[in-house]
Short mmCIF file of C-alpha atoms in Angstrom, two decimals:
data_model
loop_
_atom_site.label_atom_id
_atom_site.label_comp_id
_atom_site.label_asym_id
_atom_site.label_seq_id
_atom_site.Cartn_x
_atom_site.Cartn_y
_atom_site.Cartn_z
CA MET A 1 15.15 -1.15 1.95
CA PHE A 2 18.32 -3.07 2.40
CA LYS A 3 17.26 -3.74 6.03
CA THR A 4 13.71 -5.07 4.82
CA ILE A 5 15.48 -7.35 2.49
CA ILE A 6 17.77 -8.51 5.12
CA ASN A 7 14.99 -9.09 7.71
CA ALA A 8 13.02 -11.00 4.91
CA PHE A 9 15.59 -13.53 4.32
CA LYS A 10 15.79 -14.04 8.11
CA THR A 11 12.29 -14.97 8.20
CA PRO A 12 11.53 -18.59 6.85
CA ASP A 13 8.23 -18.13 5.43
CA VAL A 14 9.19 -14.98 3.53
CA ARG A 15 12.49 -16.52 2.33
CA LYS A 16 10.75 -19.18 0.70
CA ARG A 17 8.62 -16.89 -1.25
CA ILE A 18 11.64 -14.87 -2.46
CA LEU A 19 13.50 -18.17 -3.38
CA TYR A 20 10.50 -19.28 -5.24
CA THR A 21 10.22 -16.05 -7.10
CA LEU A 22 13.94 -16.35 -7.98
CA LEU A 23 13.37 -19.83 -9.10
CA LEU A 24 10.43 -19.15 -11.66
CA ILE A 25 12.57 -15.92 -12.85
CA VAL A 26 15.47 -18.39 -13.67
CA LEU A 27 13.09 -20.39 -15.48
CA PHE A 28 11.95 -17.64 -17.68
CA ARG A 29 15.35 -16.44 -18.36
CA LEU A 30 16.03 -20.11 -19.67
CA GLY A 31 13.04 -20.17 -21.62
CA CYS A 32 14.30 -17.04 -23.31
CA PHE A 33 17.23 -18.96 -24.70
CA ILE A 34 15.16 -21.70 -26.37
CA THR A 35 14.71 -20.98 -29.96
CA ILE A 36 11.71 -22.18 -31.64
CA PRO A 37 11.67 -25.26 -33.88
CA GLY A 38 12.08 -24.60 -37.50
CA VAL A 39 14.12 -21.32 -37.13
CA ASP A 40 17.51 -20.87 -39.10
CA THR A 41 19.60 -19.28 -36.34
CA VAL A 42 22.33 -17.87 -38.86
CA ALA A 43 19.49 -16.06 -40.87
CA LEU A 44 17.74 -15.04 -37.54
CA ASN A 45 21.05 -13.22 -36.43
CA THR A 46 21.45 -11.52 -39.89
CA ALA A 47 17.63 -10.49 -39.94
CA MET A 48 17.82 -9.15 -36.51
CA ASN A 49 21.17 -7.40 -36.88
CA ASP A 50 20.00 -5.59 -40.07
CA SER A 51 16.39 -4.60 -38.67
CA THR A 52 15.66 -1.14 -37.75
CA ASN A 53 12.15 -1.89 -36.72
CA GLY A 54 11.19 -0.01 -33.69
CA VAL A 55 8.38 -2.35 -32.90
CA ALA A 56 10.75 -5.38 -32.78
CA GLY A 57 13.07 -3.31 -30.48
CA LEU A 58 10.21 -2.56 -27.93
CA ILE A 59 9.08 -6.09 -27.78
CA ASN A 60 12.68 -7.52 -27.51
CA LEU A 61 13.31 -4.88 -24.41
CA ILE A 62 10.28 -6.34 -22.62
CA SER A 63 10.97 -10.02 -23.46
CA GLY A 64 14.52 -9.45 -22.23
CA GLY A 65 16.03 -10.27 -25.65
CA ALA A 66 13.74 -13.34 -26.27
CA PHE A 67 12.41 -11.74 -29.42
CA SER A 68 15.89 -11.28 -31.05
CA ARG A 69 16.43 -15.07 -30.29
CA PHE A 70 12.73 -16.00 -31.70
CA SER A 71 12.44 -18.17 -28.72
CA ILE A 72 9.42 -19.39 -27.37
CA PHE A 73 8.91 -16.47 -25.20
CA ALA A 74 9.36 -14.25 -28.10
CA MET A 75 5.94 -12.44 -27.56
CA SER A 76 6.70 -12.06 -23.83
CA ILE A 77 3.70 -11.12 -21.59
CA THR A 78 2.51 -8.56 -24.01
CA PRO A 79 -0.76 -10.46 -25.15
CA TYR A 80 -1.82 -10.60 -21.48
CA ILE A 81 -1.25 -6.93 -20.99
CA THR A 82 -3.02 -5.93 -24.04
CA ALA A 83 -6.02 -8.33 -22.98
CA SER A 84 -6.05 -6.65 -19.58
CA ILE A 85 -6.12 -3.33 -21.03
CA VAL A 86 -9.18 -4.65 -23.38
CA ILE A 87 -10.97 -6.06 -20.65
CA GLN A 88 -10.73 -2.90 -18.79
CA LEU A 89 -12.19 -0.87 -21.62
CA LEU A 90 -14.93 -3.06 -22.02
CA GLY A 91 -15.91 -2.59 -18.33
CA MET A 92 -16.41 1.01 -18.96
CA VAL A 93 -19.01 0.39 -21.85
CA ILE A 94 -20.52 -2.74 -20.79
CA PRO A 95 -22.73 -2.53 -17.71
CA SER A 96 -22.78 -6.06 -16.86
CA LEU A 97 -19.07 -6.21 -16.87
CA GLU A 98 -18.66 -3.10 -14.86
CA ARG A 99 -20.87 -4.78 -12.26
CA LEU A 100 -18.82 -7.91 -12.21
CA MET A 101 -15.71 -5.69 -11.53
CA LYS A 102 -16.94 -3.45 -8.88
CA GLU A 103 -19.36 -5.83 -6.79
CA GLY A 104 -18.59 -9.39 -8.09
CA GLY A 105 -16.13 -10.06 -5.16
CA GLU A 106 -13.78 -13.35 -5.27
CA GLU A 107 -16.16 -14.93 -7.87
CA GLY A 108 -16.36 -11.79 -10.11
CA ARG A 109 -12.55 -11.41 -9.97
CA ASN A 110 -12.01 -14.98 -11.17
CA LYS A 111 -14.52 -14.55 -14.09
CA ILE A 112 -12.71 -11.48 -15.03
CA ASN A 113 -9.55 -13.56 -14.84
CA ARG A 114 -10.94 -16.23 -17.24
CA TYR A 115 -12.13 -13.65 -19.53
CA THR A 116 -8.72 -12.06 -19.68
CA LYS A 117 -6.96 -15.58 -20.24
CA PHE A 118 -9.32 -16.32 -23.18
CA VAL A 119 -8.63 -12.92 -24.65
CA THR A 120 -5.04 -13.28 -24.26
CA ILE A 121 -5.14 -16.69 -26.23
CA ILE A 122 -6.99 -15.06 -28.80
CA LEU A 123 -4.72 -12.23 -29.17
CA ALA A 124 -1.71 -14.59 -28.88
CA LEU A 125 -2.92 -16.46 -31.91
CA ILE A 126 -3.24 -13.38 -34.00
CA GLU A 127 0.16 -11.90 -32.93
CA GLY A 128 1.88 -15.37 -33.64
CA ILE A 129 0.30 -15.52 -37.07
CA GLY A 130 1.63 -11.77 -37.82
CA LEU A 131 5.09 -12.60 -36.38
CA TYR A 132 5.26 -15.42 -38.66
CA LEU A 133 3.75 -13.57 -41.81
CA SER A 134 6.14 -10.70 -41.16
CA TYR A 135 9.38 -12.66 -41.05
CA GLN A 136 8.45 -15.32 -43.45
CA SER A 137 10.15 -13.23 -46.25
CA SER A 138 13.45 -12.81 -44.02
CA GLY A 139 14.36 -16.53 -44.79
CA ILE A 140 14.50 -17.27 -40.86
CA PHE A 141 12.18 -20.41 -41.09
CA VAL A 142 13.77 -23.76 -42.78
CA GLY A 143 10.43 -24.49 -44.36
CA SER A 144 7.64 -22.41 -45.70
CA GLY A 145 4.84 -24.59 -45.60
CA PHE A 146 1.61 -25.00 -42.99
CA LEU A 147 3.27 -27.27 -40.90
CA THR A 148 6.21 -24.83 -40.24
CA GLY A 149 3.67 -22.04 -39.62
CA PHE A 150 1.72 -24.06 -37.36
CA VAL A 151 4.62 -25.02 -35.30
CA VAL A 152 5.79 -21.38 -34.87
CA VAL A 153 2.24 -20.06 -33.95
CA ILE A 154 1.58 -22.92 -31.43
CA SER A 155 5.18 -22.62 -29.91
CA LEU A 156 4.67 -18.65 -29.47
CA MET A 157 1.06 -19.16 -28.04
CA ALA A 158 2.47 -21.96 -25.69
CA GLY A 159 5.09 -19.48 -24.39
CA THR A 160 2.87 -16.72 -23.68
CA SER A 161 0.46 -19.34 -21.83
CA LEU A 162 3.62 -20.42 -19.78
CA LEU A 163 4.52 -16.99 -18.86
CA MET A 164 1.00 -16.07 -17.94
CA TRP A 165 0.95 -19.33 -15.63
CA LEU A 166 4.40 -18.41 -14.15
CA GLY A 167 3.18 -14.83 -13.56
CA GLU A 168 0.00 -16.29 -11.65
CA GLN A 169 2.25 -18.65 -9.48
CA ILE A 170 4.59 -15.70 -8.47
CA THR A 171 1.64 -13.46 -7.52
CA ASP A 172 0.03 -16.51 -5.28
CA LYS A 173 3.25 -18.10 -4.03
CA GLY A 174 5.98 -15.55 -4.65
CA ILE A 175 6.82 -11.73 -3.99
CA GLY A 176 5.06 -9.06 -5.90
CA ASN A 177 2.93 -9.08 -9.00
CA GLY A 178 3.92 -11.83 -11.23
CA ILE A 179 3.41 -10.29 -14.45
CA SER A 180 5.28 -7.09 -13.15
CA MET A 181 8.09 -9.22 -12.06
CA ILE A 182 8.45 -11.02 -15.33
CA ILE A 183 8.70 -7.82 -17.10
CA PHE A 184 11.05 -6.56 -14.39
CA ALA A 185 13.41 -9.44 -15.12
CA GLY A 186 13.31 -8.99 -18.71
CA ILE A 187 14.15 -5.24 -18.47
CA VAL A 188 16.90 -5.74 -15.84
CA SER A 189 18.43 -8.41 -18.11
CA GLY A 190 19.73 -5.62 -20.17
CA LEU A 191 21.75 -4.13 -17.48
CA PRO A 192 24.89 -5.94 -18.56
CA GLY A 193 24.68 -4.66 -21.88
CA ALA A 194 24.23 -1.00 -20.81
CA VAL A 195 27.34 -1.45 -18.44
CA ASN A 196 29.23 -2.74 -21.55
CA MET A 197 28.07 0.23 -23.44
CA ILE A 198 29.37 2.80 -20.89
CA TRP A 199 32.71 0.58 -20.80
CA ASN A 200 33.03 0.72 -24.44
CA GLN A 201 32.41 4.52 -24.32
CA ILE A 202 35.55 4.87 -21.99
CA MET A 203 37.98 2.32 -23.52
CA GLY A 204 36.28 1.74 -26.77
CA THR A 205 39.47 2.06 -29.12
CA GLY A 206 41.59 0.09 -26.36
CA SER A 207 42.80 3.47 -24.89
CA PHE A 208 41.48 5.86 -22.31
CA SER A 209 38.89 8.30 -24.05
CA THR A 210 38.30 11.57 -21.98
CA THR A 211 35.09 12.40 -24.11
CA GLY A 212 33.84 8.86 -23.60
CA LEU A 213 34.39 9.35 -19.88
CA LEU A 214 32.56 12.76 -19.71
CA ILE A 215 29.56 11.07 -21.70
CA SER A 216 29.66 8.19 -19.40
CA LEU A 217 29.41 10.28 -16.46
CA GLY A 218 26.67 12.26 -18.10
CA ILE A 219 24.63 9.23 -18.62
CA ILE A 220 25.12 7.99 -15.08
CA ILE A 221 24.22 11.33 -13.52
CA GLY A 222 21.39 11.58 -15.45
CA ALA A 223 20.18 8.23 -14.73
CA ILE A 224 20.64 8.73 -11.20
CA ILE A 225 18.58 11.93 -11.25
CA LEU A 226 15.86 10.35 -13.56
CA ILE A 227 15.59 7.41 -10.81
CA ALA A 228 15.51 9.92 -7.99
CA GLY A 229 12.63 11.91 -9.85
CA VAL A 230 10.64 8.78 -10.65
CA ILE A 231 10.70 7.50 -7.05
CA PHE A 232 9.73 11.03 -5.81
CA VAL A 233 6.90 11.17 -8.19
CA GLN A 234 5.82 7.63 -7.52
CA GLN A 235 5.68 8.22 -3.86
CA ALA A 236 4.42 11.62 -3.59
CA GLU A 237 0.48 12.16 -3.10
CA ARG A 238 -1.71 15.17 -2.32
CA ARG A 239 -3.78 14.33 0.89
CA ILE A 240 -7.26 15.61 0.68
CA PRO A 241 -8.77 15.79 4.48
CA VAL A 242 -12.06 14.19 5.12
CA GLN A 243 -14.13 14.48 8.34
CA TYR A 244 -16.64 12.14 9.37
CA ALA A 245 -19.43 13.55 12.07
CA LYS A 246 -20.77 11.30 14.85
CA ARG A 247 -23.42 8.87 13.86
CA VAL A 248 -25.26 5.95 14.90
CA VAL A 249 -24.10 2.46 13.55
CA GLY A 250 -26.45 -0.27 14.65
CA ARG A 251 -26.83 0.32 18.31
CA LYS A 252 -23.54 2.15 18.75
CA MET A 253 -22.62 5.73 18.35
CA VAL A 254 -19.38 6.06 16.17
CA GLY A 255 -17.26 9.14 17.13
CA ALA A 256 -16.05 11.77 14.62
CA GLN A 257 -13.20 10.82 12.58
CA ASN A 258 -10.40 12.73 10.68
CA THR A 259 -8.91 10.76 7.48
CA HIS A 260 -7.78 11.75 3.95
CA ILE A 261 -7.99 10.64 0.41
CA PRO A 262 -4.65 10.07 -0.98
CA LEU A 263 -4.24 11.27 -4.59
CA LYS A 264 -1.02 10.17 -6.32
CA LEU A 265 0.93 12.20 -8.66
CA ALA A 266 1.42 9.35 -11.13
CA MET A 267 -1.96 7.59 -10.26
CA ALA A 268 -2.19 6.02 -13.66
CA GLY A 269 1.56 4.59 -13.46
CA VAL A 270 2.93 3.36 -16.53
CA MET A 271 -0.28 2.48 -18.34
CA PRO A 272 -0.48 5.82 -20.33
CA ILE A 273 2.88 4.96 -21.86
CA ILE A 274 2.11 1.38 -22.91
CA PHE A 275 -1.37 2.77 -24.23
CA ALA A 276 0.57 5.60 -26.17
CA SER A 277 3.22 3.12 -27.47
CA SER A 278 0.71 0.71 -28.50
CA PHE A 279 -1.35 3.32 -30.46
CA MET A 280 1.77 4.57 -32.15
CA THR A 281 3.47 1.16 -33.18
CA PHE A 282 0.16 -0.55 -34.09
CA PRO A 283 0.10 1.06 -37.73
CA ALA A 284 3.81 -0.09 -38.17
CA MET A 285 2.78 -3.95 -37.10
CA ILE A 286 -0.22 -4.00 -39.55
CA ILE A 287 1.77 -2.41 -42.49
CA GLN A 288 4.61 -4.94 -41.82
CA MET A 289 2.38 -7.92 -41.85
CA PHE A 290 0.98 -6.87 -45.43
CA VAL A 291 4.20 -5.19 -46.75
CA PRO A 292 7.16 -7.41 -45.28
CA ASP A 293 9.89 -5.35 -47.06
CA ILE A 294 8.48 -2.02 -45.88
CA ALA A 295 11.69 -1.42 -43.82
CA MET A 296 13.73 -1.54 -46.89
CA GLN A 297 11.71 0.80 -48.99
CA THR A 298 12.67 4.60 -49.15
CA SER A 299 9.65 6.34 -50.51
CA GLY A 300 5.80 5.92 -50.74
CA PHE A 301 2.94 6.69 -48.56
CA TRP A 302 3.08 3.47 -46.58
CA HIS A 303 6.89 4.22 -46.09
CA ILE A 304 6.01 7.62 -44.58
CA ILE A 305 3.45 6.43 -42.06
CA TYR A 306 5.81 3.24 -41.31
CA THR A 307 8.71 5.67 -40.65
CA PHE A 308 6.54 8.03 -38.51
CA SER A 309 5.24 5.08 -36.54
CA ILE A 310 8.74 3.42 -35.63
CA ALA A 311 10.27 6.92 -34.57
CA THR A 312 9.23 6.33 -31.04
CA SER A 313 11.72 3.36 -30.58
CA SER A 314 13.84 3.19 -33.53
CA SER A 315 17.32 4.65 -34.43
CA GLY A 316 18.26 6.04 -37.78
CA VAL A 317 14.76 7.99 -38.31
CA PRO A 318 15.18 11.34 -39.93
CA VAL A 319 14.97 14.26 -37.55
CA GLY A 320 12.05 15.55 -38.77
CA TYR A 321 9.94 12.40 -38.01
CA THR A 322 11.37 12.15 -34.58
CA ILE A 323 10.35 15.59 -33.54
CA ALA A 324 6.87 14.97 -35.14
CA ASN A 325 6.43 11.64 -33.57
CA ALA A 326 7.65 13.11 -30.25
CA ILE A 327 4.88 15.66 -30.09
CA VAL A 328 2.13 13.36 -30.85
CA TYR A 329 3.52 10.80 -28.49
CA LEU A 330 3.57 13.43 -25.75
CA LEU A 331 -0.14 14.49 -26.43
CA LEU A 332 -1.31 10.89 -26.45
CA ILE A 333 0.45 10.18 -23.08
CA VAL A 334 -1.22 13.39 -21.49
CA GLY A 335 -4.27 12.31 -22.83
CA PHE A 336 -4.29 8.77 -21.75
CA THR A 337 -3.33 9.83 -18.42
CA PHE A 338 -6.42 11.74 -18.05
CA PHE A 339 -8.63 8.84 -19.86
CA TYR A 340 -7.27 6.20 -17.66
CA THR A 341 -7.29 8.00 -14.34
CA TYR A 342 -10.89 9.05 -14.56
CA ALA A 343 -11.80 5.49 -15.65
CA THR A 344 -10.27 4.25 -12.36
CA PHE A 345 -11.01 6.95 -9.99
CA ASN A 346 -14.50 8.79 -10.52
CA PRO A 347 -14.99 12.14 -8.38
CA ALA A 348 -18.57 11.90 -8.37
CA GLU A 349 -18.76 8.56 -7.06
CA VAL A 350 -16.09 9.26 -4.34
CA SER A 351 -18.05 12.43 -3.55
CA ASN A 352 -21.33 10.36 -3.21
CA ASN A 353 -19.63 7.77 -0.97
CA ILE A 354 -18.53 10.51 1.43
CA LYS A 355 -21.87 11.96 1.42
CA LYS A 356 -23.44 8.80 2.43
CA ASN A 357 -20.95 8.25 5.24
CA GLY A 358 -21.74 11.62 6.65
CA GLY A 359 -18.35 12.76 5.76
CA PHE A 360 -17.17 15.93 4.25
CA ILE A 361 -14.08 18.01 2.99
CA PRO A 362 -13.34 21.00 5.45
CA GLY A 363 -14.53 24.32 3.72
CA ILE A 364 -16.47 22.34 0.98
CA ARG A 365 -19.98 21.61 0.96
CA ALA A 366 -21.13 18.10 0.23
CA GLY A 367 -22.43 16.94 -3.16
CA LYS A 368 -21.61 18.69 -6.38
CA PRO A 369 -19.16 21.10 -4.90
CA THR A 370 -17.07 18.29 -3.49
CA THR A 371 -17.18 16.56 -6.98
CA GLU A 372 -16.06 19.89 -8.61
CA TYR A 373 -13.35 20.18 -5.99
CA LEU A 374 -11.93 16.80 -6.53
CA ALA A 375 -12.05 17.08 -10.14
CA SER A 376 -10.22 20.40 -10.03
CA VAL A 377 -7.56 19.00 -7.67
CA MET A 378 -7.36 15.66 -9.86
CA SER A 379 -6.86 17.78 -12.98
CA LYS A 380 -3.99 19.76 -11.85
CA LEU A 381 -1.98 16.70 -10.56
CA LEU A 382 -2.94 14.85 -13.74
CA TRP A 383 -1.28 17.65 -16.00
CA PHE A 384 1.87 17.37 -13.87
CA GLY A 385 1.89 13.46 -13.85
CA GLY A 386 1.19 13.46 -17.46
CA LEU A 387 3.88 15.76 -18.54
CA PHE A 388 6.50 14.08 -16.33
CA LEU A 389 5.46 10.69 -17.99
CA ALA A 390 5.62 11.99 -21.39
CA ILE A 391 9.23 13.64 -20.62
CA ILE A 392 10.62 10.32 -19.37
CA ALA A 393 9.19 8.48 -22.29
CA ILE A 394 10.74 10.85 -24.82
CA LEU A 395 14.14 11.29 -23.12
CA PRO A 396 15.61 8.08 -24.99
CA MET A 397 14.45 9.64 -28.19
CA LEU A 398 16.86 12.50 -27.38
CA VAL A 399 19.85 10.63 -26.07
CA ARG A 400 19.76 8.55 -29.41
CA PHE A 401 21.12 11.88 -31.04
CA ILE A 402 24.46 11.45 -29.01
CA PRO A 403 27.05 9.65 -31.13
CA ASN A 404 27.79 5.98 -30.26
CA VAL A 405 25.33 5.68 -27.59
CA ASN A 406 22.83 3.09 -27.43
CA LEU A 407 21.03 2.65 -24.26
CA ALA A 408 19.89 -0.82 -23.35
CA PHE A 409 17.03 0.78 -21.64
CA GLY A 410 15.60 4.17 -21.31
CA GLY A 411 13.14 6.30 -19.05
CA THR A 412 10.13 4.13 -19.58
CA SER A 413 12.01 0.98 -18.35
CA ILE A 414 13.39 2.94 -15.53
CA LEU A 415 9.79 3.85 -14.65
CA ILE A 416 8.74 0.29 -14.76
CA VAL A 417 11.70 -1.02 -12.91
CA VAL A 418 11.55 1.56 -10.01
CA GLY A 419 7.82 0.97 -9.66
CA VAL A 420 7.92 -2.77 -9.45
CA ALA A 421 10.85 -2.40 -6.93
CA LEU A 422 8.80 -0.19 -4.65
CA GLU A 423 6.02 -2.35 -4.92
CA MET A 424 8.14 -5.57 -4.26
CA VAL A 425 9.56 -3.71 -0.91
CA GLN A 426 6.10 -2.65 0.24
CA GLN A 427 4.94 -6.41 -0.02
CA LEU A 428 7.92 -7.49 1.89
CA GLU A 429 7.38 -4.99 4.52
CA SER A 430 3.67 -6.11 4.93
CA LEU A 431 4.78 -9.83 4.91
CA LEU A 432 7.22 -9.00 7.87
CA VAL A 433 4.37 -6.63 9.73
CA MET A 434 2.03 -9.72 9.44
CA ARG A 435 4.36 -12.14 10.88
CA HIS A 436 5.33 -9.88 13.65
CA TYR A 437 1.46 -9.33 14.55
CA LYS A 438 0.94 -13.34 14.41
CA GLY A 439 3.97 -13.90 16.74
CA PHE A 440 2.47 -11.32 19.05
CA LEU A 441 -1.03 -12.96 19.11
CA ASP A 442 0.60 -16.47 19.61
#
């Protein structure tokens, strides 16, 4: 990996892409410190320090601390992610949208992109209004009239739109997927906080602590094992062999070919965790919009629902709520793993394509037996991948019970960071290979 990065900096074209990406990431980090007009920073710090809202913590993690500062990037890129999910789900139930996704080509992708942007603006408006109403009673805004709310909501929408544009520029002219790189930068910005937490564990009281050292070593070793496991699962794949018989294509006889279908262990990536997190925290967001002081209450039906909903990413929640939330969270992740994977990979469609091209899986008859075989293999892989994702997502909830330990990011963040880093290195290798081929042809 390091050799690839060094070779990339030696290549002028690739070096320009890397520097361009770094420049846009710096602009993103600068925007995280620009507070929205009309916000009282002193009251904001008090409200954020006293808040135990797990929803706020989740958004703040992805936004790289922008939410805790109520900056123009406070909503981060989450409205765009939600819009992409909505468009994908609509593509499963609307035939015209499904055809546009599969057969539209470049024009179809541009239309889907426009639809996604339109839905993003609508969701950013709704989320901006919700944030303003949720924190209006906290006294963090200088005024309380229509003009103050208008400025806050418009600023939040403008920040999300700017991040969406930065993501597109990184994708087109930089390295990696732009949206993923923005999330990557936001999460990695919490790394100094994690290092500081480990240092305080060891030298928290001004003197060396053996217990703190052992806890810190356990955290570091656990993080290394977790990263190695994520890389193994991300890179691992089950290769289904496929053989194609000789056939006539036009006026030529095409010879027999041996190839394979790569089935990833974690084919759905981090999407099931995002789906499950959104599903679990959605009730808390709605309740907080209509009952702003719900976090201060100690009893009542809505308090129970709210506490259960935020147990995924909030400290200070009773053990019973945390265990119940972890069980539901695990089931949702596994369920969404099956749902999302079968939405993007249809065994029947793959089987028909193999049959049309004169191929077959050795030992398996073409047609329905092939579909059943692919579905069986996928089911076994998805059970493993879904449980792995669930364990990674639940690990921070378990670490939370260790005294004086407050991780800047957990298993989900590591999964995102490692996935984006692997994707970035693969793209760098592809760009370097393309350059060598071009030089060879010239």
